[in-house]
XYZ file of C-alpha atoms in Angstrom:
701
model
C 24.934 3.142 -23.098
C 21.215 3.315 -22.408
C 19.372 4.210 -19.237
C 16.132 3.386 -17.421
C 14.673 6.198 -15.311
C 12.066 5.960 -12.551
C 10.529 9.038 -10.911
C 8.124 9.188 -7.962
C 6.759 12.665 -7.204
C 5.534 12.917 -3.630
C 4.049 15.764 -1.673
C 7.378 16.697 -0.053
C 10.136 15.066 -2.099
C 10.659 13.885 -5.658
C 12.561 10.589 -5.819
C 14.644 9.558 -8.812
C 16.282 6.226 -9.618
C 18.381 5.769 -12.779
C 19.902 2.463 -13.910
C 22.566 2.085 -16.586
C 21.125 -0.867 -18.518
C 24.546 -1.844 -19.911
C 26.138 -2.630 -16.546
C 23.461 -2.225 -13.849
C 24.994 0.796 -12.141
C 22.321 2.563 -10.117
C 22.127 6.228 -9.107
C 19.463 7.614 -6.767
C 18.525 11.213 -5.986
C 16.028 12.883 -3.650
C 15.092 16.525 -4.211
C 12.322 18.787 -2.878
C 9.071 18.646 -4.813
C 8.155 21.912 -6.535
C 4.360 22.247 -6.090
C 3.949 25.222 -8.420
C 5.555 23.280 -11.293
C 6.176 19.585 -10.628
C 8.280 19.244 -13.784
C 10.858 21.614 -12.289
C 11.630 19.294 -9.370
C 11.569 16.255 -11.677
C 14.129 17.786 -14.034
C 16.277 18.839 -11.081
C 16.383 15.276 -9.737
C 17.137 13.716 -13.127
C 19.791 16.386 -13.790
C 21.554 15.559 -10.523
C 21.539 11.865 -11.435
C 22.895 12.675 -14.905
C 25.786 14.638 -13.396
C 26.792 11.630 -11.318
C 26.935 9.606 -14.537
C 29.147 12.335 -16.021
C 26.387 13.537 -18.359
C 24.168 16.550 -18.799
C 20.373 16.252 -18.697
C 19.896 16.244 -22.469
C 22.500 13.511 -22.994
C 21.000 11.212 -20.366
C 17.416 11.677 -21.592
C 18.539 11.181 -25.185
C 19.946 7.778 -24.215
C 16.970 6.792 -22.011
C 15.130 3.766 -23.361
C 12.542 3.604 -20.562
C 11.085 6.496 -18.544
C 8.629 5.366 -15.838
C 6.735 7.813 -13.677
C 4.372 7.767 -10.687
C 2.408 10.825 -9.770
C 0.257 11.988 -6.866
C -1.865 14.173 -9.142
C -4.965 11.979 -8.958
C -4.426 11.173 -5.271
C -4.243 14.876 -4.430
C -7.455 15.575 -6.334
C -9.297 12.902 -4.334
C -7.993 13.884 -0.916
C -8.163 17.668 -1.307
C -11.298 17.861 -3.500
C -9.441 20.474 -5.533
C -8.797 20.658 -9.291
C -11.284 17.874 -10.059
C -13.450 17.995 -13.171
C -17.077 19.105 -13.377
C -18.606 15.643 -13.733
C -21.959 14.696 -15.176
C -23.364 11.185 -14.716
C -25.636 9.359 -17.156
C -27.344 6.301 -15.694
C -30.318 4.021 -16.295
C -33.722 5.417 -15.355
C -34.468 4.601 -11.728
C -30.829 4.492 -10.611
C -29.900 8.166 -10.333
C -29.560 8.124 -6.559
C -27.384 5.031 -6.126
C -24.139 7.041 -6.149
C -25.589 9.298 -3.438
C -27.177 6.547 -1.336
C -23.967 4.451 -1.443
C -23.783 1.261 0.595
C -24.954 1.250 4.196
C -21.322 1.548 5.300
C -20.780 4.688 3.221
C -20.585 6.953 6.284
C -17.679 5.009 7.736
C -16.072 3.389 4.677
C -12.293 3.631 4.887
C -12.292 5.248 8.348
C -10.197 4.008 11.255
C -11.725 2.286 14.271
C -11.453 5.379 16.483
C -13.255 7.476 13.853
C -16.028 4.890 13.421
C -16.747 4.907 17.142
C -17.862 8.547 16.929
C -20.729 7.808 14.562
C -22.414 11.180 15.028
C -19.266 12.869 13.720
C -19.258 10.779 10.548
C -20.880 11.695 7.271
C -20.942 10.639 3.661
C -18.149 12.017 1.475
C -18.409 15.110 -0.652
C -20.611 14.554 -3.681
C -18.402 14.371 -6.740
C -21.531 14.688 -8.879
C -24.268 17.048 -7.614
C -27.766 15.593 -7.951
C -28.680 18.087 -10.692
C -25.866 16.682 -12.856
C -27.142 13.101 -12.656
C -29.544 12.351 -15.508
C -31.476 9.154 -16.057
C -31.536 7.652 -19.547
C -34.416 5.600 -20.913
C -32.854 2.210 -21.737
C -32.739 -1.269 -20.249
C -30.557 -4.358 -20.643
C -31.188 -7.520 -18.635
C -28.621 -9.592 -16.721
C -28.048 -11.829 -19.740
C -27.203 -8.830 -21.946
C -30.469 -8.830 -23.877
C -31.725 -5.358 -24.823
C -35.213 -4.972 -23.345
C -35.626 -1.273 -24.138
C -33.534 0.461 -26.824
C -31.874 3.700 -25.796
C -33.746 6.931 -26.512
C -31.028 8.863 -28.335
C -33.163 11.967 -28.841
C -33.712 12.340 -25.098
C -30.092 11.404 -24.483
C -28.898 14.226 -26.772
C -31.018 16.696 -24.863
C -29.613 15.415 -21.538
C -26.022 15.733 -22.740
C -26.589 19.267 -24.037
C -28.146 20.311 -20.710
C -25.147 18.964 -18.784
C -22.710 20.783 -21.056
C -24.702 23.978 -20.518
C -24.310 23.376 -16.766
C -20.523 23.367 -17.125
C -19.873 19.608 -17.313
C -16.536 18.826 -18.980
C -16.166 15.169 -17.984
C -18.860 12.512 -18.380
C -19.320 9.289 -16.413
C -21.624 6.721 -18.007
C -22.774 3.827 -15.836
C -25.780 1.917 -17.161
C -27.326 -1.145 -15.555
C -25.845 -4.408 -16.931
C -23.685 -2.535 -19.446
C -20.750 -4.637 -18.298
C -22.563 -7.587 -19.928
C -23.649 -5.673 -23.052
C -21.991 -2.240 -23.479
C -23.879 -1.243 -26.649
C -25.847 1.587 -25.034
C -22.803 3.021 -23.265
C -20.945 3.053 -26.579
C -23.841 4.881 -28.223
C -23.798 7.544 -25.506
C -20.034 7.969 -25.843
C -20.359 8.476 -29.584
C -23.082 11.045 -29.018
C -20.993 13.009 -26.510
C -17.983 12.947 -28.842
C -20.170 14.326 -31.630
C -21.672 17.107 -29.483
C -18.586 18.048 -27.450
C -15.364 16.569 -28.885
C -13.222 18.016 -26.093
C -15.110 16.404 -23.215
C -13.681 13.422 -21.388
C -15.871 10.291 -21.316
C -15.554 7.406 -18.815
C -17.483 4.186 -19.442
C -18.241 1.799 -16.595
C -18.057 -1.124 -19.029
C -14.415 -0.231 -19.752
C -13.300 0.820 -16.280
C -15.049 -1.620 -13.932
C -16.812 -4.384 -15.896
C -17.941 -6.137 -12.716
C -21.187 -6.865 -10.911
C -22.044 -4.296 -8.239
C -24.089 -1.287 -9.334
C -22.760 1.171 -6.766
C -19.086 0.167 -6.937
C -19.131 0.234 -10.743
C -20.713 3.694 -10.789
C -18.416 4.954 -8.013
C -15.272 3.832 -9.830
C -16.436 5.405 -13.084
C -17.351 8.705 -11.447
C -13.975 8.914 -9.686
C -12.197 8.178 -12.967
C -14.147 10.989 -14.658
C -13.366 13.333 -11.742
C -9.586 12.899 -11.841
C -9.013 12.209 -15.553
C -8.775 15.767 -16.963
C -6.254 16.777 -14.283
C -4.044 13.792 -15.060
C -4.345 14.264 -18.813
C -3.328 17.932 -18.582
C -0.399 17.070 -16.344
C 0.876 14.231 -18.523
C 0.451 16.316 -21.654
C 2.604 19.078 -20.223
C 5.150 16.592 -18.856
C 5.520 14.964 -22.270
C 6.157 18.356 -23.830
C 8.721 19.364 -21.177
C 10.614 16.075 -21.395
C 10.629 16.092 -25.195
C 12.103 19.598 -25.126
C 14.703 18.343 -22.632
C 15.760 15.520 -24.971
C 13.603 12.475 -24.099
C 12.699 10.359 -27.126
C 11.279 7.282 -25.362
C 7.561 7.256 -24.422
C 6.572 8.014 -20.829
C 5.252 4.993 -18.927
C 2.796 5.706 -16.108
C 2.918 3.581 -12.962
C -0.371 2.132 -11.690
C -1.600 1.129 -8.235
C -1.947 -2.430 -9.538
C 1.821 -2.709 -9.790
C 2.719 -2.217 -13.460
C 3.277 0.529 -15.992
C 1.167 1.577 -18.952
C 1.537 4.137 -21.713
C 0.089 7.629 -21.392
C -2.547 6.838 -24.024
C -3.784 3.607 -22.413
C -3.547 4.238 -18.661
C -6.803 4.528 -16.696
C -6.596 7.644 -14.470
C -8.333 5.895 -11.545
C -5.572 3.252 -11.595
C -2.952 5.877 -10.659
C -4.593 6.839 -7.348
C -2.323 5.820 -4.460
C 0.181 4.342 -6.894
C 3.182 5.486 -4.832
C 2.876 2.759 -2.143
C 2.559 0.158 -4.902
C 6.039 1.118 -6.116
C 7.549 -0.034 -2.844
C 5.682 -3.339 -3.084
C 6.977 -3.953 -6.615
C 10.500 -3.140 -5.458
C 10.041 -5.559 -2.548
C 8.980 -8.307 -4.939
C 12.052 -7.640 -7.073
C 14.305 -7.649 -4.001
C 12.953 -10.948 -2.653
C 13.580 -12.504 -6.060
C 17.180 -11.303 -6.159
C 17.862 -12.362 -2.554
C 15.931 -15.642 -2.791
C 13.628 -14.732 0.110
C 10.351 -16.654 -0.097
C 8.303 -14.597 2.373
C 8.694 -10.932 3.203
C 6.801 -8.169 4.995
C 7.247 -4.879 3.132
C 7.147 -1.866 5.459
C 7.175 1.784 4.438
C 7.638 4.527 7.030
C 7.013 7.992 5.632
C 6.260 11.303 7.262
C 2.622 10.562 8.025
C 1.847 6.858 7.637
C 3.244 3.382 8.185
C 2.299 0.976 5.411
C 2.536 -2.820 5.376
C 2.145 -5.352 2.571
C 3.050 -9.018 2.130
C 5.191 -10.602 -0.579
C 4.930 -14.394 -0.872
C 6.957 -16.218 -3.535
C 7.906 -12.841 -5.061
C 4.222 -11.938 -5.517
C 2.154 -9.369 -3.683
C -1.573 -9.762 -3.063
C -4.239 -7.593 -4.663
C -7.151 -5.911 -2.918
C -10.443 -6.760 -4.674
C -11.843 -3.396 -3.582
C -10.248 -0.213 -2.292
C -11.804 2.728 -0.473
C -10.424 6.189 -1.284
C -11.890 9.064 0.711
C -14.965 6.894 1.383
C -15.549 6.032 -2.298
C -15.380 2.309 -3.127
C -13.257 1.545 -6.181
C -13.117 -1.649 -8.204
C -9.774 -0.758 -9.730
C -6.864 -3.232 -9.336
C -4.677 -2.125 -6.438
C -1.929 -3.862 -4.466
C -3.116 -4.786 -0.974
C -1.460 -2.418 1.510
C -2.691 -1.555 5.018
C -1.621 1.515 6.951
C -1.868 3.456 10.196
C -1.099 7.067 11.057
C 2.461 6.576 12.289
C 5.516 8.163 10.688
C 8.327 10.609 11.184
C 5.929 13.543 11.415
C 3.408 11.853 13.752
C 2.652 14.071 16.735
C 3.060 12.856 20.328
C 0.392 13.911 22.815
C -0.965 13.050 26.255
C -4.420 11.504 26.631
C -5.584 11.045 30.232
C -2.097 10.343 31.521
C -1.156 8.077 28.593
C 1.353 8.811 25.846
C -0.231 8.738 22.383
C 1.373 8.949 18.943
C -0.633 10.117 15.895
C -2.762 9.933 13.908
C -2.236 13.696 13.600
C 0.930 14.582 11.755
C 3.026 17.694 11.304
C 3.361 16.641 7.668
C 5.625 18.639 5.391
C 4.174 21.983 6.489
C 5.041 22.999 9.153
C 6.890 19.701 9.682
C 8.580 18.470 12.872
C 9.789 21.144 15.281
C 13.427 20.334 14.503
C 12.927 21.359 10.859
C 12.583 24.966 11.966
C 9.662 25.554 9.597
C 7.214 26.622 12.292
C 6.229 23.334 13.913
C 6.003 23.424 17.713
C 4.494 20.042 18.623
C 6.720 17.027 19.399
C 7.039 14.403 16.670
C 8.753 11.049 16.166
C 11.550 12.748 14.204
C 12.150 15.133 17.104
C 12.434 12.126 19.429
C 14.932 10.387 17.126
C 17.056 13.535 17.048
C 16.998 13.955 20.841
C 18.101 10.324 21.309
C 21.125 10.811 19.078
C 19.777 8.427 16.438
C 19.768 11.196 13.828
C 22.790 13.374 13.100
C 21.554 16.981 12.918
C 24.309 17.840 10.421
C 23.583 15.197 7.767
C 19.808 14.992 7.461
C 18.970 14.375 3.775
C 22.684 13.990 3.037
C 23.444 17.295 4.728
C 20.936 19.391 2.783
C 19.011 20.143 5.997
C 20.362 21.028 9.436
C 18.087 19.899 12.256
C 17.531 22.120 15.304
C 18.068 20.160 18.535
C 16.936 23.052 20.743
C 13.576 23.346 18.961
C 13.078 19.586 19.287
C 13.831 19.748 23.023
C 11.440 22.669 23.539
C 8.670 20.780 21.736
C 9.243 17.597 23.783
C 9.460 19.389 27.156
C 5.668 19.525 27.855
C 5.444 15.738 27.381
C 8.430 15.292 29.678
C 6.941 17.588 32.336
C 3.564 15.855 32.358
C 4.641 12.205 32.207
C 8.398 11.863 32.851
C 9.239 14.281 35.694
C 10.789 16.715 33.234
C 13.203 14.181 31.709
C 13.267 14.984 27.967
C 15.347 11.901 27.129
C 12.839 9.627 28.859
C 10.006 11.335 26.969
C 11.771 10.898 23.619
C 12.520 7.260 24.459
C 8.847 6.736 25.315
C 7.765 8.237 22.003
C 10.090 5.933 20.092
C 8.967 2.823 21.989
C 5.259 3.588 21.603
C 5.409 4.271 17.858
C 7.553 1.182 17.236
C 5.068 -0.904 19.232
C 2.196 0.422 17.094
C 4.102 -0.521 13.959
C 4.846 -3.990 15.274
C 1.154 -4.437 16.083
C 0.166 -3.585 12.500
C 2.675 -6.118 11.138
C 1.199 -8.841 13.340
C -2.318 -7.848 12.311
C -1.424 -7.810 8.601
C 0.146 -11.275 8.770
C -1.998 -13.170 11.281
C -5.282 -12.034 9.725
C -4.063 -13.406 6.397
C -3.153 -16.783 7.889
C 0.618 -16.226 8.217
C 3.084 -16.282 11.116
C 5.296 -13.143 11.133
C 8.143 -15.188 12.637
C 8.428 -16.998 9.299
C 8.934 -13.747 7.367
C 11.828 -11.410 6.696
C 11.024 -7.710 6.992
C 11.950 -5.208 4.274
C 12.083 -1.611 5.511
C 12.146 1.519 3.397
C 10.924 5.097 3.277
C 12.780 7.978 4.885
C 12.162 6.789 8.457
C 11.919 3.033 7.826
C 15.603 2.167 8.355
C 15.622 4.291 11.532
C 12.828 2.322 13.246
C 12.848 -1.032 11.463
C 14.899 -3.051 13.932
C 12.608 -2.080 16.797
C 9.302 -2.798 15.079
C 10.679 -5.972 13.486
C 11.573 -7.313 16.919
C 8.175 -6.199 18.267
C 6.488 -8.162 15.458
C 8.439 -11.317 16.266
C 10.645 -11.540 13.165
C 14.405 -11.986 13.397
C 15.630 -10.986 9.931
C 15.482 -7.503 8.449
C 16.644 -6.118 5.090
C 17.283 -2.434 4.423
C 17.604 -1.859 0.652
C 20.388 0.435 -0.506
C 17.698 2.466 -2.281
C 15.431 2.506 0.792
C 14.845 6.238 0.822
C 13.662 6.201 -2.827
C 12.428 2.612 -2.867
C 9.159 3.405 -4.631
C 11.107 5.064 -7.459
C 13.272 1.940 -7.622
C 10.132 -0.184 -7.892
C 8.817 2.042 -10.662
C 11.972 1.718 -12.755
C 12.104 -2.105 -12.420
C 8.347 -2.657 -12.785
C 6.865 -4.811 -15.522
C 4.351 -3.592 -18.074
C 0.992 -5.002 -16.928
C -2.561 -4.965 -18.226
C -5.369 -6.505 -16.168
C -8.681 -7.631 -17.636
C -11.443 -8.874 -15.329
C -15.097 -9.866 -15.483
C -17.813 -11.031 -13.107
C -19.092 -14.585 -13.519
C -22.902 -14.882 -13.688
C -24.279 -17.000 -10.848
C -25.649 -19.592 -13.251
C -22.211 -20.032 -14.837
C -20.161 -20.448 -11.663
C -20.093 -24.245 -12.068
C -19.909 -24.244 -15.856
C -16.300 -24.998 -16.753
C -16.829 -24.356 -20.452
C -18.201 -20.852 -19.782
C -15.404 -19.989 -17.347
C -12.677 -21.197 -19.704
C -14.260 -19.221 -22.537
C -14.267 -16.133 -20.294
C -10.571 -16.642 -19.511
C -9.864 -16.880 -23.248
C -11.783 -13.650 -23.879
C -9.947 -11.795 -21.113
C -6.602 -13.128 -22.291
C -7.292 -11.747 -25.767
C -8.352 -8.350 -24.345
C -5.304 -7.992 -22.083
C -2.859 -9.070 -24.791
C -4.447 -6.728 -27.331
C -3.903 -3.803 -24.964
C -0.251 -4.813 -24.540
C 0.227 -5.084 -28.302
C -1.293 -1.603 -28.678
C 1.619 -0.326 -26.568
C 4.100 -1.746 -29.066
C 5.095 -4.736 -26.927
C 6.245 -7.826 -28.795
C 3.818 -10.762 -28.542
C 6.730 -13.037 -27.645
C 7.510 -10.945 -24.559
C 4.044 -11.318 -23.017
C 3.205 -13.890 -20.358
C -0.233 -14.439 -18.861
C -1.289 -14.978 -15.243
C -4.749 -16.164 -14.222
C -6.676 -15.471 -11.016
C -10.186 -15.806 -9.588
C -12.160 -14.336 -6.703
C -14.159 -17.079 -4.978
C -16.283 -17.686 -1.905
C -18.500 -20.312 -0.332
C -22.166 -19.953 -1.244
C -24.153 -17.635 1.024
C -20.975 -16.005 2.324
C -20.117 -12.355 1.689
C -16.323 -12.210 1.747
C -14.283 -13.149 -1.299
C -10.881 -14.828 -1.383
C -8.556 -14.198 -4.302
C -6.959 -17.309 -5.764
C -3.753 -16.614 -7.706
C -2.913 -19.294 -10.225
C -0.145 -20.187 -12.653
C 0.425 -19.019 -16.211
C -1.611 -21.985 -17.457
C -5.374 -21.569 -17.872
C -6.906 -23.316 -14.833
C -9.573 -25.993 -14.807
C -12.615 -25.630 -12.599
C -11.412 -28.411 -10.293
C -8.076 -26.605 -9.882
C -9.902 -23.394 -8.985
C -11.976 -25.107 -6.294
C -9.019 -27.027 -4.846
C -6.783 -23.949 -4.638
C -9.578 -21.882 -3.089
C -10.266 -24.468 -0.400
C -6.567 -24.621 0.501
C -6.294 -20.844 0.791
C -9.581 -20.545 2.691
C -8.357 -23.095 5.230
C -5.086 -21.160 5.573
C -6.923 -17.906 6.240
C -9.824 -19.052 8.422
C -9.140 -22.623 9.482
C -10.264 -25.886 7.933
C -13.495 -25.973 9.948
C -14.628 -22.437 9.052
C -16.574 -23.447 5.936
C -20.228 -24.354 6.407
C -20.790 -28.099 6.224
C -21.581 -29.132 2.661
C -21.170 -25.573 1.327
C -20.250 -25.241 -2.323
C -17.471 -22.912 -3.434
C -18.337 -20.595 -6.297
C -16.431 -18.360 -8.706
C -17.440 -14.699 -8.373
C -15.099 -13.052 -10.868
C -12.092 -14.027 -12.941
C -9.152 -12.060 -14.244
C -6.101 -12.205 -16.456
C -2.831 -10.301 -16.141
C -0.816 -9.813 -19.325
C 2.766 -9.111 -18.264
C 5.843 -8.018 -20.148
C 8.722 -8.692 -17.706
C 11.352 -6.025 -17.150
C 14.671 -7.679 -16.287
C 17.147 -4.925 -15.514
C 20.615 -5.818 -14.200
C 22.014 -4.382 -10.971
C 25.725 -3.825 -10.491
C 27.378 -5.709 -7.643
C 29.669 -3.774 -5.321
C 33.274 -4.758 -4.772
C 34.439 -6.739 -1.759
C 36.305 -4.610 0.781
C 38.089 -7.671 2.129
C 38.516 -6.157 5.606
C 36.399 -4.921 8.486
C 35.111 -1.371 7.869
C 36.286 1.460 10.062
C 33.707 3.719 11.746
C 33.893 7.373 10.778
C 33.080 8.515 14.324
C 31.660 7.577 17.718
C 28.449 9.242 18.910
C 26.448 8.931 22.101
C 23.073 7.349 21.375
C 20.328 6.549 23.863
C 19.141 2.966 23.380
C 15.681 2.328 24.913
C 16.497 -1.390 24.964
C 19.233 -0.707 27.518
C 17.793 2.441 29.070
C 21.102 4.292 28.807
C 23.397 6.335 26.580
C 26.021 4.252 24.775
C 28.983 5.382 22.715
C 27.971 4.062 19.296
C 30.017 3.476 16.154
C 28.870 5.366 13.053
C 29.628 3.920 9.606
C 29.266 5.707 6.274
C 28.279 3.544 3.300
C 26.640 6.342 1.321
C 29.045 6.071 -1.604
C 31.191 3.081 -0.639
C 31.517 0.471 -3.414
C 31.892 -2.357 -0.913
C 30.014 -5.489 0.100
C 30.051 -8.521 2.390
C 30.802 -6.430 5.464
C 29.998 -7.473 9.030
C 29.013 -4.732 11.487
C 28.139 -5.609 15.109
C 25.509 -3.656 17.013
C 24.983 -1.195 18.450
C 25.820 0.851 15.373
C 24.367 3.356 12.951
C 25.049 3.053 9.235
C 24.690 6.100 7.028
C 22.953 5.219 3.758
C 21.798 7.682 1.066
C 19.444 10.200 2.747
C 18.724 7.924 5.729
C 20.292 6.113 8.674
C 20.172 2.374 9.387
C 19.899 1.674 13.110
C 21.531 -1.568 14.291
C 20.482 -2.043 17.935
C 22.311 -3.867 20.708
C 22.046 -7.652 20.520
C 22.003 -7.542 16.725
C 24.447 -7.615 13.828
C 24.438 -6.205 10.304
C 25.794 -7.577 7.059
C 26.119 -5.651 3.792
C 25.463 -7.807 0.719
C 26.882 -7.455 -2.787
C 24.157 -4.961 -3.784
C 24.838 -2.853 -0.665
C 21.594 -3.884 1.021
C 21.936 -4.093 4.807
C 20.761 -7.342 6.453
C 20.170 -7.170 10.193
C 19.886 -10.290 12.332
C 18.114 -9.758 15.655
C 19.285 -12.150 18.350
C 17.155 -13.547 21.135
C 17.022 -11.149 24.051
C 19.862 -11.885 26.422
C 21.511 -14.329 24.037
C 25.063 -13.891 22.818
C 24.671 -16.507 20.098
C 23.812 -15.455 16.595
C 20.897 -17.028 14.834
C 21.352 -18.034 11.256
C 19.607 -15.754 8.792
C 16.538 -17.166 7.106
């Protein structure tokens, strides 16, 4: 037997998913993260999974042929401003201040609407590179790549030595037009390696070879800031896992949706990689279930995230903002709001508000008993009977109903005449409405109708709220994966190996088919070479082509995803026009405007086709394990509700009428009134939501 292991280390929990590659049997585990030594929690989770396979840790790791891992190390560095490197920036003379000036939107980049409204309270982000550590280099390359002024290596040596004397241990090099001709950046890298072999060096021409001076510099600086932390962490993890018996190389999951080896991964590509795991898992699930359109929804402790999967493919964001820094690193397009299990309920001028403040993991919701005193969504779910206080996290935590009631009482006194149940019901309805609004926004603004989509719900609180926010969004079909509570880890273990190569297209080449095809050929060779460097067989690599395009004189780009065949220029323009019309309407383009190619890209992919074991067929209606009173806001009353336990059951093709609650590993699936659930052969729960007031079932999409 051989095994594939996926691990996602979050701020509160470490999620583990292990698949037996010989028969597709899947084991999932969720254990507390150990902040002082992340490897400790990782080994604990993998050990627990090994025991359920009847193995010890060393035996399972010794038979592991694929170990994939996502980490929050780089994300934590960016959001806490702790443990980052001492970065020095080398740039072309005259451009030292661009990283400090930013774009005009730098003060509000990445902020929510409510934060933007208070402009006086906004500011630019913390400077990753202090002005004294930004040094201008005498050199110049023009937009065609011609060297106008050779680099002054004597002055450059002096600049590098002064930065090292100032404590710099990680260098970012971002020279003007180096993405067209990287010769000078390569010379600087060689010089740094000669002077200080232990220093990390990030080149803009390698990391973000795209037009856009600020974004290219910003991405490179962020990569230099987080790289040493990630390298130290991965180095230690490799050592720990080797000592524990792992012989296979560690694969690192990226925010763009694939895995890469430790030696070839770009640190900036791992920022916010966790949410991408859920999107990859959603793409895999839609493929297995033959669902053409799906809305992936992730409800954690602090945020609610939404992404779209169309024809088993997710969309990519051409630019991402992390803590107000713009990054040109490939990242799956996911939008979010501050709404999750730990979101705090509060009163604002006589109105009930939820979030964006969160109790987080420390102190957590009041019912955790860890010191939290403010009412949260989790407290509301507990007070409504939706959560069983005795089996939270499979019984590893006991929730305190009295603490939850005490926290909710002030809300009840101010808005609901002291009725705690009414207050908890209000909290649940408001947060579910917010989530439904985000789903509509994420679909309608991209030219789609949410009624034509199935919803996939995961995360610890996703299955608990999914039916309500799915109905609020207008969809009628919902899928809860069996691995919902560790869905990102599932996505990591089934993810493909991916390398993305991209380049900007010069404005005078945008209509030159020969130049664009030559650029595609160059990128294809680069991406494939990087895959071959990882030891991947040439025969296992497929190529996907894409382009970012816009109408001339417009500012917003549209990404056109194409087939595995190299596209012609006419195909690019036709596909762009179709997608533009879908997004903005056929009449939105200026009359006579010409579409132009802004940048092109190639994805080299090595597919990962792991089997999944089907469950047996029970052949009879399941029996509930108990009846529990649950308050259903839809009915405005307490109802005796059947509780089913499918945590370990090897069964499928079950029909469960609502209202009901189904226990799944480390979570609860809520099936509301006027709905019905079906368990498929992989133990995923499908919920069909009927029309309000209708007793007839609608066929699933």
